[in-house]
Short mmCIF file of C-alpha atoms in Angstrom, two decimals:
data_model
loop_
_atom_site.label_atom_id
_atom_site.label_comp_id
_atom_site.label_asym_id
_atom_site.label_seq_id
_atom_site.Cartn_x
_atom_site.Cartn_y
_atom_site.Cartn_z
CA MET A 1 36.01 -2.36 -19.93
CA LYS A 2 33.54 -1.37 -17.98
CA ASN A 3 29.68 -2.05 -17.82
CA GLU A 4 26.45 0.83 -18.85
CA LEU A 5 25.57 0.80 -14.86
CA GLY A 6 29.63 0.94 -13.80
CA ARG A 7 29.51 4.21 -15.70
CA VAL A 8 26.75 5.08 -14.65
CA ILE A 9 26.66 4.82 -11.46
CA ASN A 10 30.78 6.33 -10.73
CA ALA A 11 28.99 9.72 -13.14
CA ILE A 12 26.67 8.74 -9.76
CA VAL A 13 28.97 8.57 -7.47
CA LEU A 14 31.49 11.24 -8.68
CA CYS A 15 28.70 14.32 -9.20
CA LEU A 16 26.98 13.14 -5.85
CA GLY A 17 31.13 13.38 -4.28
CA CYS A 18 32.00 16.56 -5.54
CA LEU A 19 28.28 18.55 -4.53
CA GLY A 20 28.94 17.18 -1.05
CA CYS A 21 32.11 17.66 -0.07
CA LEU A 22 33.33 21.21 -1.29
CA GLY A 23 32.05 24.28 -1.04
CA PRO A 24 32.40 27.27 -3.09
CA GLY A 25 36.23 27.98 -2.90
CA LEU A 26 37.13 25.17 -3.00
CA PRO A 27 39.26 22.56 -6.16
CA ALA A 28 35.63 21.80 -7.92
CA ALA A 29 37.00 19.63 -10.51
CA ARG A 30 39.38 16.31 -10.08
CA ALA A 31 42.42 16.59 -12.81
CA GLU A 32 39.76 13.23 -14.27
CA VAL A 33 37.44 15.68 -15.53
CA GLY A 34 37.72 16.97 -19.63
CA VAL A 35 36.10 18.65 -21.60
CA VAL A 36 35.64 18.08 -25.21
CA VAL A 37 34.83 20.30 -27.73
CA GLU A 38 32.31 19.01 -30.07
CA ARG A 39 32.57 21.84 -32.76
CA ALA A 40 30.19 21.17 -35.31
CA SER A 41 27.15 21.38 -33.10
CA GLY A 42 28.32 24.25 -30.23
CA SER A 43 28.21 21.82 -27.74
CA VAL A 44 30.60 20.80 -25.76
CA GLN A 45 30.73 17.64 -23.58
CA LEU A 46 32.20 17.26 -20.09
CA VAL A 47 34.18 14.07 -19.96
CA ASP A 48 35.71 11.73 -16.98
CA ASN A 49 39.17 10.01 -18.24
CA ASP A 50 39.25 7.81 -14.88
CA THR A 51 36.00 6.11 -15.42
CA ARG A 52 35.60 6.64 -19.23
CA ALA A 53 31.78 8.21 -18.66
CA ALA A 54 30.13 10.95 -20.34
CA LEU A 55 28.68 13.31 -17.48
CA ALA A 56 26.54 15.81 -19.89
CA ARG A 57 26.90 17.58 -22.55
CA ILE A 58 26.95 21.81 -22.83
CA THR A 59 25.03 23.41 -25.37
CA GLY A 60 24.99 26.83 -27.44
CA LEU A 61 28.54 28.08 -27.60
CA GLY A 62 28.52 29.19 -30.62
CA ASP A 63 30.77 28.41 -33.66
CA LEU A 64 33.40 25.92 -31.84
CA SER A 65 35.03 25.39 -35.09
CA HIS A 66 38.84 26.10 -34.33
CA ALA A 67 37.35 26.47 -30.36
CA SER A 68 40.05 26.50 -27.66
CA LEU A 69 39.29 26.68 -24.09
CA VAL A 70 41.66 27.09 -20.79
CA TYR A 71 40.60 25.86 -17.34
CA SER A 72 40.22 28.47 -14.01
CA LYS A 73 42.63 27.97 -11.85
CA ASP A 74 41.12 25.92 -9.05
CA ALA A 75 39.48 24.10 -11.91
CA ARG A 76 36.50 24.79 -11.61
CA HIS A 77 35.20 26.89 -14.50
CA VAL A 78 36.58 26.62 -18.26
CA PHE A 79 36.33 29.64 -20.91
CA VAL A 80 35.75 28.74 -23.96
CA PHE A 81 36.73 31.04 -27.01
CA GLY A 82 34.50 30.28 -29.76
CA ARG A 83 35.71 31.46 -33.93
CA ASP A 84 32.79 33.65 -33.30
CA GLY A 85 34.51 35.83 -31.17
CA GLY A 86 32.14 34.03 -28.04
CA LEU A 87 33.44 33.91 -25.10
CA SER A 88 31.49 31.33 -22.43
CA LYS A 89 32.48 31.17 -19.08
CA ILE A 90 31.59 26.85 -17.99
CA ASP A 91 30.40 25.93 -14.70
CA LEU A 92 32.25 22.37 -14.75
CA LEU A 93 30.24 21.08 -11.17
CA ALA A 94 26.79 23.22 -12.73
CA ARG A 95 27.28 21.56 -15.63
CA LYS A 96 26.16 24.57 -17.46
CA THR A 97 26.95 28.64 -18.81
CA VAL A 98 27.60 31.16 -16.19
CA LYS A 99 28.14 33.58 -18.74
CA ARG A 100 29.06 34.22 -22.10
CA THR A 101 29.41 37.14 -24.18
CA LEU A 102 30.11 38.16 -27.86
CA GLN A 103 33.23 39.78 -27.44
CA ALA A 104 34.71 40.58 -31.37
CA GLY A 105 33.49 39.32 -34.29
CA ASN A 106 35.96 36.66 -35.31
CA SER A 107 38.02 34.72 -32.49
CA ILE A 108 41.32 32.25 -32.17
CA GLY A 109 41.92 32.03 -28.61
CA GLY A 110 42.90 33.11 -25.67
CA ALA A 111 44.46 32.93 -22.07
CA ILE A 112 44.15 33.22 -18.09
CA SER A 113 46.60 35.17 -16.18
CA ARG A 114 48.87 32.91 -14.33
CA ASP A 115 46.90 34.76 -10.87
CA GLY A 116 43.59 34.02 -12.58
CA ARG A 117 42.22 36.87 -12.32
CA LEU A 118 41.87 38.09 -16.17
CA VAL A 119 41.07 36.17 -19.40
CA ALA A 120 42.33 37.48 -21.75
CA VAL A 121 41.25 36.64 -26.45
CA ALA A 122 43.19 37.39 -29.45
CA ASN A 123 40.81 38.47 -31.63
CA TYR A 124 41.24 38.35 -35.61
CA GLU A 125 38.23 40.99 -36.11
CA PRO A 126 38.43 43.69 -35.29
CA GLY A 127 42.64 42.83 -34.86
CA GLY A 128 43.45 42.84 -30.88
CA VAL A 129 43.77 41.25 -27.59
CA LYS A 130 40.75 42.06 -25.08
CA ILE A 131 41.10 41.55 -21.28
CA PHE A 132 38.13 40.73 -19.64
CA ASP A 133 37.75 40.21 -15.34
CA ALA A 134 37.50 36.11 -14.79
CA GLU A 135 35.30 36.22 -12.17
CA THR A 136 32.46 38.92 -14.00
CA LEU A 137 33.57 38.35 -18.53
CA GLU A 138 32.86 42.78 -17.21
CA GLN A 139 35.45 43.66 -20.44
CA LEU A 140 38.54 45.50 -18.34
CA ALA A 141 41.21 46.58 -21.28
CA GLU A 142 41.45 46.69 -24.83
CA ILE A 143 44.78 47.05 -27.23
CA PRO A 144 43.94 47.12 -30.95
CA SER A 145 46.99 45.38 -33.19
CA THR A 146 47.51 48.47 -35.03
CA TYR A 147 50.24 48.56 -37.00
CA GLY A 148 51.66 50.13 -39.99
CA SER A 149 51.12 53.60 -41.05
CA GLU A 150 47.64 53.52 -42.65
CA GLY A 151 46.19 52.19 -38.93
CA LYS A 152 45.58 48.84 -40.56
CA ARG A 153 44.82 46.09 -37.54
CA SER A 154 46.53 42.62 -37.89
CA LYS A 155 45.25 39.13 -36.87
CA VAL A 156 46.25 38.17 -33.31
CA VAL A 157 47.97 34.21 -32.66
CA GLY A 158 49.44 32.11 -30.33
CA ILE A 159 48.97 34.26 -27.35
CA ALA A 160 50.11 33.10 -23.79
CA ASP A 161 49.96 34.11 -20.56
CA ALA A 162 53.32 35.09 -18.37
CA SER A 163 55.00 36.06 -15.19
CA GLY A 164 53.38 39.44 -13.16
CA SER A 165 50.09 39.80 -15.14
CA ARG A 166 51.46 40.05 -18.64
CA PHE A 167 50.27 38.18 -21.85
CA VAL A 168 52.29 37.61 -24.70
CA PHE A 169 51.03 37.39 -28.53
CA SER A 170 51.90 37.71 -31.98
CA LEU A 171 50.98 39.45 -35.21
CA PHE A 172 50.35 38.01 -38.21
CA ASP A 173 49.91 41.06 -40.40
CA ALA A 174 52.65 42.88 -38.71
CA ASP A 175 56.02 40.56 -37.81
CA GLU A 176 55.43 41.87 -34.44
CA ILE A 177 55.72 40.04 -30.99
CA TRP A 178 53.22 42.21 -28.49
CA VAL A 179 54.20 42.11 -24.35
CA ALA A 180 51.30 43.51 -22.53
CA ASP A 181 51.84 44.02 -18.46
CA LEU A 182 48.07 44.34 -17.21
CA SER A 183 49.36 45.29 -13.94
CA GLU A 184 46.57 47.67 -14.20
CA PRO A 185 44.37 45.82 -16.06
CA ARG A 186 42.08 48.89 -16.98
CA ALA A 187 45.83 50.08 -18.22
CA PRO A 188 47.88 47.93 -19.94
CA ARG A 189 51.30 48.63 -21.07
CA VAL A 190 52.23 47.36 -24.30
CA ARG A 191 55.89 46.64 -25.55
CA LYS A 192 55.77 45.94 -28.98
CA PHE A 193 59.23 43.34 -30.89
CA ARG A 194 59.08 44.53 -34.64
CA ASN A 195 60.40 42.06 -37.91
CA ILE A 196 60.28 39.05 -35.70
CA GLY A 197 60.23 36.92 -39.21
CA ARG A 198 57.45 36.71 -41.76
CA GLN A 199 53.53 36.00 -40.55
CA PRO A 200 54.00 34.50 -37.11
CA TYR A 201 50.83 31.90 -37.56
CA ASP A 202 50.73 31.08 -33.65
CA ALA A 203 53.41 30.30 -30.63
CA LEU A 204 53.48 29.00 -27.27
CA ILE A 205 54.94 29.40 -24.08
CA THR A 206 57.42 27.18 -21.93
CA GLN A 207 56.03 25.45 -18.93
CA ASP A 208 58.77 27.87 -16.76
CA GLY A 209 57.38 30.20 -18.65
CA ARG A 210 60.85 31.33 -19.89
CA HIS A 211 60.61 31.23 -23.49
CA TYR A 212 57.86 32.64 -26.51
CA ILE A 213 58.27 30.64 -29.41
CA ALA A 214 56.52 32.08 -32.39
CA GLY A 215 56.58 29.59 -35.15
CA LEU A 216 56.40 31.44 -39.24
CA PHE A 217 54.97 30.49 -41.62
CA GLY A 218 56.18 32.73 -44.35
CA GLU A 219 60.07 31.75 -43.99
CA ASP A 220 61.73 29.11 -42.28
CA GLY A 221 62.83 28.95 -38.57
CA LEU A 222 61.23 30.00 -35.31
CA ALA A 223 61.66 33.71 -33.96
CA LEU A 224 62.69 33.62 -29.91
CA LEU A 225 61.84 35.53 -26.59
CA ASP A 226 62.95 35.72 -23.76
CA MET A 227 61.07 36.77 -21.03
CA ASN A 228 62.88 36.96 -18.65
CA ASN A 229 65.21 39.08 -20.58
CA LEU A 230 63.50 41.62 -23.40
CA ASP A 231 65.60 44.12 -23.53
CA GLY A 232 68.04 41.32 -25.00
CA GLY A 233 65.25 41.04 -28.16
CA VAL A 234 63.42 38.23 -30.37
CA ARG A 235 66.23 35.70 -32.02
CA ARG A 236 65.52 33.39 -34.92
CA ILE A 237 66.14 29.40 -33.98
CA LEU A 238 66.16 26.44 -36.37
CA GLY A 239 66.64 29.86 -39.14
CA GLY A 240 66.60 28.60 -43.20
CA TYR A 241 65.70 25.28 -41.14
CA GLY A 242 64.58 23.67 -44.99
CA GLN A 243 67.96 24.84 -46.35
CA GLY A 244 66.14 26.61 -49.81
CA GLU A 245 64.19 23.51 -50.40
CA GLU A 246 60.35 24.84 -51.64
CA LYS A 247 57.90 23.69 -48.98
CA LEU A 248 55.04 21.76 -50.17
CA PRO A 249 51.52 23.61 -49.61
CA VAL A 250 50.11 23.59 -46.17
CA TYR A 251 46.53 22.55 -46.04
CA LYS A 252 46.60 23.49 -42.02
CA MET A 253 48.63 25.65 -39.68
CA PRO A 254 50.39 23.53 -36.97
CA HIS A 255 49.24 24.31 -33.05
CA LEU A 256 52.14 25.17 -31.49
CA ARG A 257 50.45 24.99 -27.71
CA GLY A 258 50.85 22.07 -26.46
CA TRP A 259 54.49 22.55 -26.68
CA ALA A 260 56.45 19.28 -26.59
CA MET A 261 59.24 19.94 -24.34
CA ALA A 262 61.04 16.84 -22.92
CA GLY A 263 63.88 17.52 -20.71
CA ASP A 264 66.32 19.59 -22.68
CA LEU A 265 64.83 19.11 -25.73
CA ALA A 266 61.83 20.82 -27.74
CA PHE A 267 59.83 19.20 -30.54
CA LEU A 268 58.54 21.75 -33.45
CA PRO A 269 56.63 20.38 -36.59
CA ALA A 270 58.48 22.59 -39.38
CA ILE A 271 55.96 24.13 -41.62
CA GLY A 272 55.29 22.88 -45.16
CA ARG A 273 57.41 19.86 -44.37
CA HIS A 274 57.24 15.93 -43.50
CA GLU A 275 59.50 16.65 -39.79
CA VAL A 276 59.30 17.26 -36.62
CA LEU A 277 62.24 19.22 -35.82
CA VAL A 278 64.13 19.13 -32.70
CA VAL A 279 66.25 21.73 -31.11
CA ASP A 280 68.09 22.17 -27.71
CA ARG A 281 66.56 24.81 -25.34
CA ARG A 282 69.57 24.76 -23.51
CA ASP A 283 72.14 27.15 -26.70
CA TRP A 284 68.94 26.65 -29.49
CA ARG A 285 70.72 24.49 -31.39
CA ALA A 286 69.25 21.88 -33.88
CA VAL A 287 69.84 17.62 -32.88
CA ALA A 288 67.70 16.37 -35.39
CA THR A 289 65.12 16.32 -37.93
CA ILE A 290 62.70 13.26 -37.43
CA PRO A 291 60.76 12.19 -41.27
CA VAL A 292 57.26 11.36 -40.68
CA HIS A 293 54.26 10.85 -42.23
CA GLY A 294 52.89 14.39 -42.87
CA GLN A 295 52.98 17.37 -42.17
CA PRO A 296 52.63 17.69 -38.27
CA VAL A 297 49.85 19.49 -36.01
CA PHE A 298 50.19 19.18 -32.72
CA VAL A 299 53.63 17.70 -31.59
CA MET A 300 53.11 16.70 -27.56
CA ALA A 301 54.99 15.09 -25.33
CA ARG A 302 53.57 12.36 -22.91
CA PRO A 303 53.89 13.76 -19.88
CA ASP A 304 56.89 11.64 -18.35
CA GLY A 305 58.61 13.32 -21.56
CA ARG A 306 59.80 10.23 -23.41
CA GLN A 307 57.38 10.00 -26.26
CA VAL A 308 56.39 12.41 -29.02
CA TRP A 309 52.91 12.13 -30.03
CA VAL A 310 52.18 13.48 -33.44
CA ASN A 311 49.18 13.99 -36.01
CA TYR A 312 48.94 15.55 -39.12
CA ALA A 313 47.35 17.76 -41.91
CA PHE A 314 44.99 17.16 -44.75
CA PRO A 315 45.26 15.24 -46.40
CA LEU A 316 47.54 12.63 -44.36
CA ASN A 317 45.06 13.26 -41.09
CA ASP A 318 44.10 9.59 -40.03
CA THR A 319 47.90 8.98 -38.74
CA VAL A 320 48.95 9.43 -35.39
CA GLU A 321 52.77 8.43 -35.21
CA VAL A 322 54.92 7.95 -31.60
CA ILE A 323 58.28 9.11 -31.76
CA ASP A 324 60.92 7.27 -28.46
CA VAL A 325 62.66 10.42 -27.58
CA ALA A 326 65.52 9.00 -26.08
CA ALA A 327 66.30 7.64 -29.43
CA LEU A 328 64.77 10.93 -31.59
CA LYS A 329 62.89 7.91 -33.45
CA LEU A 330 59.43 6.65 -34.65
CA VAL A 331 58.27 4.08 -33.10
CA LYS A 332 55.11 3.50 -33.94
CA SER A 333 52.19 4.69 -36.00
CA LEU A 334 48.35 4.00 -35.57
CA LYS A 335 45.47 4.48 -37.86
CA PRO A 336 42.24 6.14 -34.74
CA GLY A 337 40.32 7.03 -37.26
CA LYS A 338 38.94 9.32 -40.22
CA THR A 339 40.27 13.47 -39.85
CA VAL A 340 42.31 13.34 -36.34
CA LEU A 341 42.83 16.95 -34.52
CA HIS A 342 43.51 16.24 -30.70
CA MET A 343 45.37 14.53 -28.75
CA GLU A 344 45.34 14.84 -24.68
CA PHE A 345 46.81 12.15 -22.03
CA THR A 346 45.09 12.08 -18.78
CA ALA A 347 47.34 13.27 -16.92
CA PRO A 348 49.49 10.19 -15.21
CA GLY A 349 50.28 9.91 -19.29
CA ASP A 350 49.35 6.56 -19.37
CA GLU A 351 46.31 7.25 -21.62
CA VAL A 352 46.23 9.07 -24.81
CA TRP A 353 42.47 10.66 -26.10
CA ILE A 354 42.18 11.38 -29.35
CA SER A 355 39.52 13.29 -31.32
CA ALA A 356 38.48 11.61 -34.93
CA ARG A 357 36.63 13.61 -36.51
CA ASP A 358 34.76 12.72 -39.03
CA ASP A 359 34.04 9.26 -37.26
CA ASN A 360 32.19 10.98 -34.48
CA LYS A 361 34.90 9.43 -32.11
CA LEU A 362 37.48 9.68 -29.34
CA VAL A 363 39.59 7.07 -29.16
CA VAL A 364 41.00 6.13 -25.95
CA TYR A 365 45.03 4.45 -26.24
CA ASP A 366 47.36 2.95 -24.05
CA THR A 367 50.55 4.88 -24.67
CA LYS A 368 52.63 2.25 -23.70
CA SER A 369 51.38 -1.04 -24.97
CA PHE A 370 49.67 0.99 -27.58
CA ALA A 371 46.78 -1.19 -27.25
CA ARG A 372 42.72 0.51 -28.17
CA LEU A 373 41.23 0.94 -24.84
CA ALA A 374 38.46 2.61 -25.77
CA GLU A 375 35.54 4.33 -27.85
CA PHE A 376 33.38 7.47 -26.97
CA PRO A 377 30.45 8.44 -29.33
CA ALA A 378 30.91 12.66 -30.15
CA ASP A 379 29.54 15.01 -31.95
CA SER A 380 32.34 16.03 -35.11
CA PRO A 381 35.10 16.35 -31.88
CA SER A 382 38.07 18.81 -31.64
CA GLY A 383 39.91 19.57 -28.59
CA ILE A 384 40.11 17.75 -26.34
CA PHE A 385 40.82 19.49 -22.48
CA PHE A 386 41.83 18.03 -19.53
CA ALA A 387 41.43 19.63 -16.11
CA TRP A 388 45.26 19.10 -15.29
CA ARG A 389 45.41 21.81 -17.65
CA ALA A 390 44.73 24.22 -14.91
CA ARG A 391 48.21 23.90 -12.86
CA ILE A 392 50.22 24.26 -15.92
CA MET A 393 51.35 27.88 -17.22
CA GLY A 394 50.93 28.26 -20.59
CA LEU A 395 47.87 25.85 -21.11
CA MET B 1 60.00 14.84 -51.39
CA ASP B 2 58.01 16.55 -53.02
CA ARG B 3 57.19 14.09 -56.24
CA GLN B 4 56.79 11.36 -53.43
CA TYR B 5 53.89 13.17 -52.14
CA ILE B 6 52.43 14.25 -54.84
CA SER B 7 52.33 10.70 -56.13
CA ARG B 8 51.01 9.46 -53.07
CA LEU B 9 47.98 11.92 -53.32
CA ASN B 10 47.19 11.21 -56.92
CA SER B 11 47.57 6.93 -56.25
CA THR B 12 44.72 8.30 -52.89
CA TYR B 13 42.45 11.27 -54.06
CA ALA B 14 43.07 12.44 -57.00
CA VAL B 15 42.72 9.98 -58.63
CA ALA B 16 39.47 8.50 -57.12
CA SER B 17 37.67 12.23 -57.48
CA PHE B 18 39.06 12.30 -61.13
CA ARG B 19 37.14 8.90 -61.84
CA LEU B 20 34.28 9.68 -59.95
CA ALA B 21 33.72 12.74 -61.61
CA TRP B 22 34.95 11.05 -64.78
CA LEU B 23 31.85 8.62 -64.57
CA CYS B 24 28.92 11.54 -63.35
CA ALA B 25 28.98 13.32 -66.15
CA ALA B 26 26.50 13.10 -66.96
CA ALA B 27 24.42 14.06 -63.27
CA VAL B 28 21.98 15.81 -63.16
CA CYS B 29 22.83 19.91 -61.83
CA SER B 30 20.71 21.42 -58.28
CA ALA B 31 20.14 24.85 -60.64
CA PRO B 32 20.62 23.09 -64.18
CA LEU B 33 18.98 26.82 -65.07
CA HIS B 34 22.11 28.59 -63.22
CA CYS B 35 24.25 25.57 -64.28
CA ALA B 36 23.68 25.45 -68.03
CA GLU B 37 23.95 29.23 -67.69
CA ALA B 38 27.83 29.56 -65.85
CA GLY B 39 28.79 26.32 -68.55
CA ILE B 40 29.65 24.57 -65.42
CA ALA B 41 29.15 20.54 -66.00
CA PRO B 42 28.03 20.15 -61.57
CA PRO B 43 29.79 17.08 -60.11
CA ALA B 44 28.15 14.09 -59.20
CA LEU B 45 25.04 14.50 -55.80
CA GLU B 46 27.66 11.76 -53.65
CA ARG B 47 30.58 14.83 -54.95
CA ARG B 48 29.07 17.70 -53.68
CA ALA B 49 28.09 15.68 -50.87
CA ALA B 50 32.02 15.06 -50.50
CA LEU B 51 32.99 18.25 -51.68
CA THR B 52 30.59 20.62 -49.21
CA GLY B 53 32.29 18.72 -46.52
CA MET B 54 35.24 19.80 -47.42
CA VAL B 55 35.45 23.11 -48.31
CA ARG B 56 33.13 23.62 -44.07
CA GLN B 57 36.16 21.69 -42.72
CA ASP B 58 39.11 21.56 -45.13
CA CYS B 59 38.56 25.40 -46.14
CA GLY B 60 37.06 25.84 -42.98
CA SER B 61 40.29 25.37 -40.75
CA CYS B 62 41.29 28.82 -42.48
CA HIS B 63 37.95 30.71 -43.74
CA GLY B 64 35.67 29.29 -40.67
CA MET B 65 33.68 26.50 -40.73
CA THR B 66 30.54 29.22 -41.18
CA LEU B 67 32.95 30.61 -44.29
CA LYS B 68 32.65 34.05 -42.00
CA GLY B 69 36.89 34.31 -42.01
CA GLY B 70 39.46 33.09 -40.78
CA LEU B 71 42.83 33.10 -41.47
CA GLY B 72 41.69 33.11 -45.03
CA PRO B 73 38.90 36.02 -45.65
CA ALA B 74 35.38 35.10 -45.69
CA LEU B 75 34.19 33.67 -48.48
CA THR B 76 30.51 34.97 -47.80
CA PRO B 77 27.70 35.54 -51.60
CA ALA B 78 28.26 39.48 -49.61
CA ALA B 79 32.15 38.51 -49.81
CA LEU B 80 32.20 37.12 -53.50
CA THR B 81 29.12 38.50 -55.40
CA ASP B 82 31.04 41.32 -57.46
CA ARG B 83 33.79 39.30 -58.11
CA PRO B 84 34.85 37.34 -61.31
CA ALA B 85 34.62 33.44 -60.75
CA GLU B 86 37.14 32.54 -63.15
CA SER B 87 39.94 34.28 -60.77
CA LEU B 88 37.89 33.11 -58.07
CA VAL B 89 38.02 29.47 -60.06
CA VAL B 90 42.14 30.26 -60.67
CA THR B 91 42.80 30.91 -56.87
CA ILE B 92 40.90 27.54 -55.49
CA LEU B 93 42.93 26.10 -58.20
CA SER B 94 46.47 27.13 -58.09
CA GLY B 95 46.63 28.95 -54.72
CA ARG B 96 48.39 32.08 -53.65
CA PRO B 97 51.83 32.92 -54.03
CA GLY B 98 53.23 34.57 -50.79
CA THR B 99 49.77 34.11 -49.39
CA ALA B 100 48.55 31.08 -46.89
CA MET B 101 46.28 30.27 -49.48
CA PRO B 102 47.55 26.74 -50.91
CA PRO B 103 46.94 25.17 -54.71
CA TRP B 104 44.49 22.95 -54.52
CA ARG B 105 44.41 21.01 -58.49
CA ASN B 106 45.37 17.84 -56.88
CA PHE B 107 42.38 17.38 -55.58
CA LEU B 108 40.03 19.18 -56.50
CA SER B 109 39.10 19.46 -61.29
CA ALA B 110 37.84 22.63 -62.74
CA ASP B 111 34.29 22.10 -62.71
CA GLU B 112 35.04 20.59 -58.64
CA ALA B 113 36.82 24.92 -58.23
CA ALA B 114 33.92 26.28 -60.80
CA TRP B 115 30.91 24.50 -59.04
CA ILE B 116 32.05 25.72 -55.33
CA VAL B 117 32.91 29.18 -56.37
CA ASP B 118 29.57 29.15 -57.91
CA GLN B 119 27.75 27.99 -54.71
CA LEU B 120 29.95 30.22 -52.67
CA GLN B 121 28.53 33.01 -54.65
CA ARG B 122 25.35 32.00 -54.10
CA GLY B 123 25.11 31.28 -50.33
CA VAL B 124 24.43 27.89 -50.46
CA LEU B 125 27.64 26.52 -48.47
CA ASP B 126 27.97 27.90 -45.24
CA GLU B 127 24.54 27.00 -44.73
CA LYS B 128 24.64 25.61 -41.61
#
């Protein structure tokens, strides 16, 4: 492990280096830079996963329970979506918040358009999606998630960016998936898919932008939309995967974003079951059901697609397990600390960073030897987001 | 599978919490008069801290860490004060079938659920 002085020097060199060589408009952050959400204190930590140095802490971001963020395309900025409806734009180079707006009462997450110009936020209260100019955070449009005949608004979940200035999202209370076309940012055109399955709770879009998949809370199965063929409509995959067996109480909803696509296989959390479901992307047929330690929350593939890492819901959330993709079997069980909330691979996938909220720390593992490489203090850490995400669609 | 799960929970959580609650049955309440009126046996001090953490974090994953709502509705005094406490206790212990609200009786005794409802209605737990 590198010593403290080394880290400080690294940090200084890194920051001088950035300031010295990068003018406006040039890539501002290396893939090794990352942002860690500290949910209780409403702050984020800026870290370097190469030198393993904590570079800065940015505070005053409001209620960050369940917060997520996206990177600008040049990785210079991050947009942080707070639970309290706060949308904050942080300049990673200046290490400070440059814009902030309280855009709703209760928010769940957001996405950035593929051209980087628009930021969309999915809101619970008032239900709907708001579209902002990524440069200025000026609100350009609002899409209320109104459904049914009484004018009620649904909570919106699972928002993702799709090709051609589109955003796609799901309506938890309405059992609908909407595709919003923002070619004209102030005049969204929305296409609605109804009866897609009961209570979609989260969703993902594949890296190639082809498939949008929403997990269903109200029934077994997932809803699949082919973004290249909207006329084909939404179809059910893995319908009735529990074979009628009653599911366990669900104490935390799984997260689908951060997908696990490994080659042709997709690894998905079963809801209310101690299982990871494996499906073949070519025909969407079930390939395997892998019994695991608890109800999966995040199911994430190492960048080379040879391992899938899984963490679990309350009360079994002290454990992380590793699935070997070739063997479709668990190969390792780890206990990183109390209340594991998130995992993030470094760009080459040689390391994984894990947040252990109730131990107030981040733990770094070698993904090959499973050796524990380092630990870091962090204040109730939840999401960890490295800058390589800037280049990946759907993150 | 279900039975295995429950027994695992029992050994790790429920037993520990029941034992604690039992051991500390004689503990003092933070607002003795209020508790006496409501007929609740208040949990012991350490258990209260654990319950407070649990409400903010584990209930908070659906109701929001500040309990202002999320996938589940707000659990603020404004939302709950006029609601009969007993039915809220039942909701917590048994969940609401057909919704995302799960049953917590493997982790909470009836007295603990009643204490949580009392705290929620008085807005004690949502303060940061």
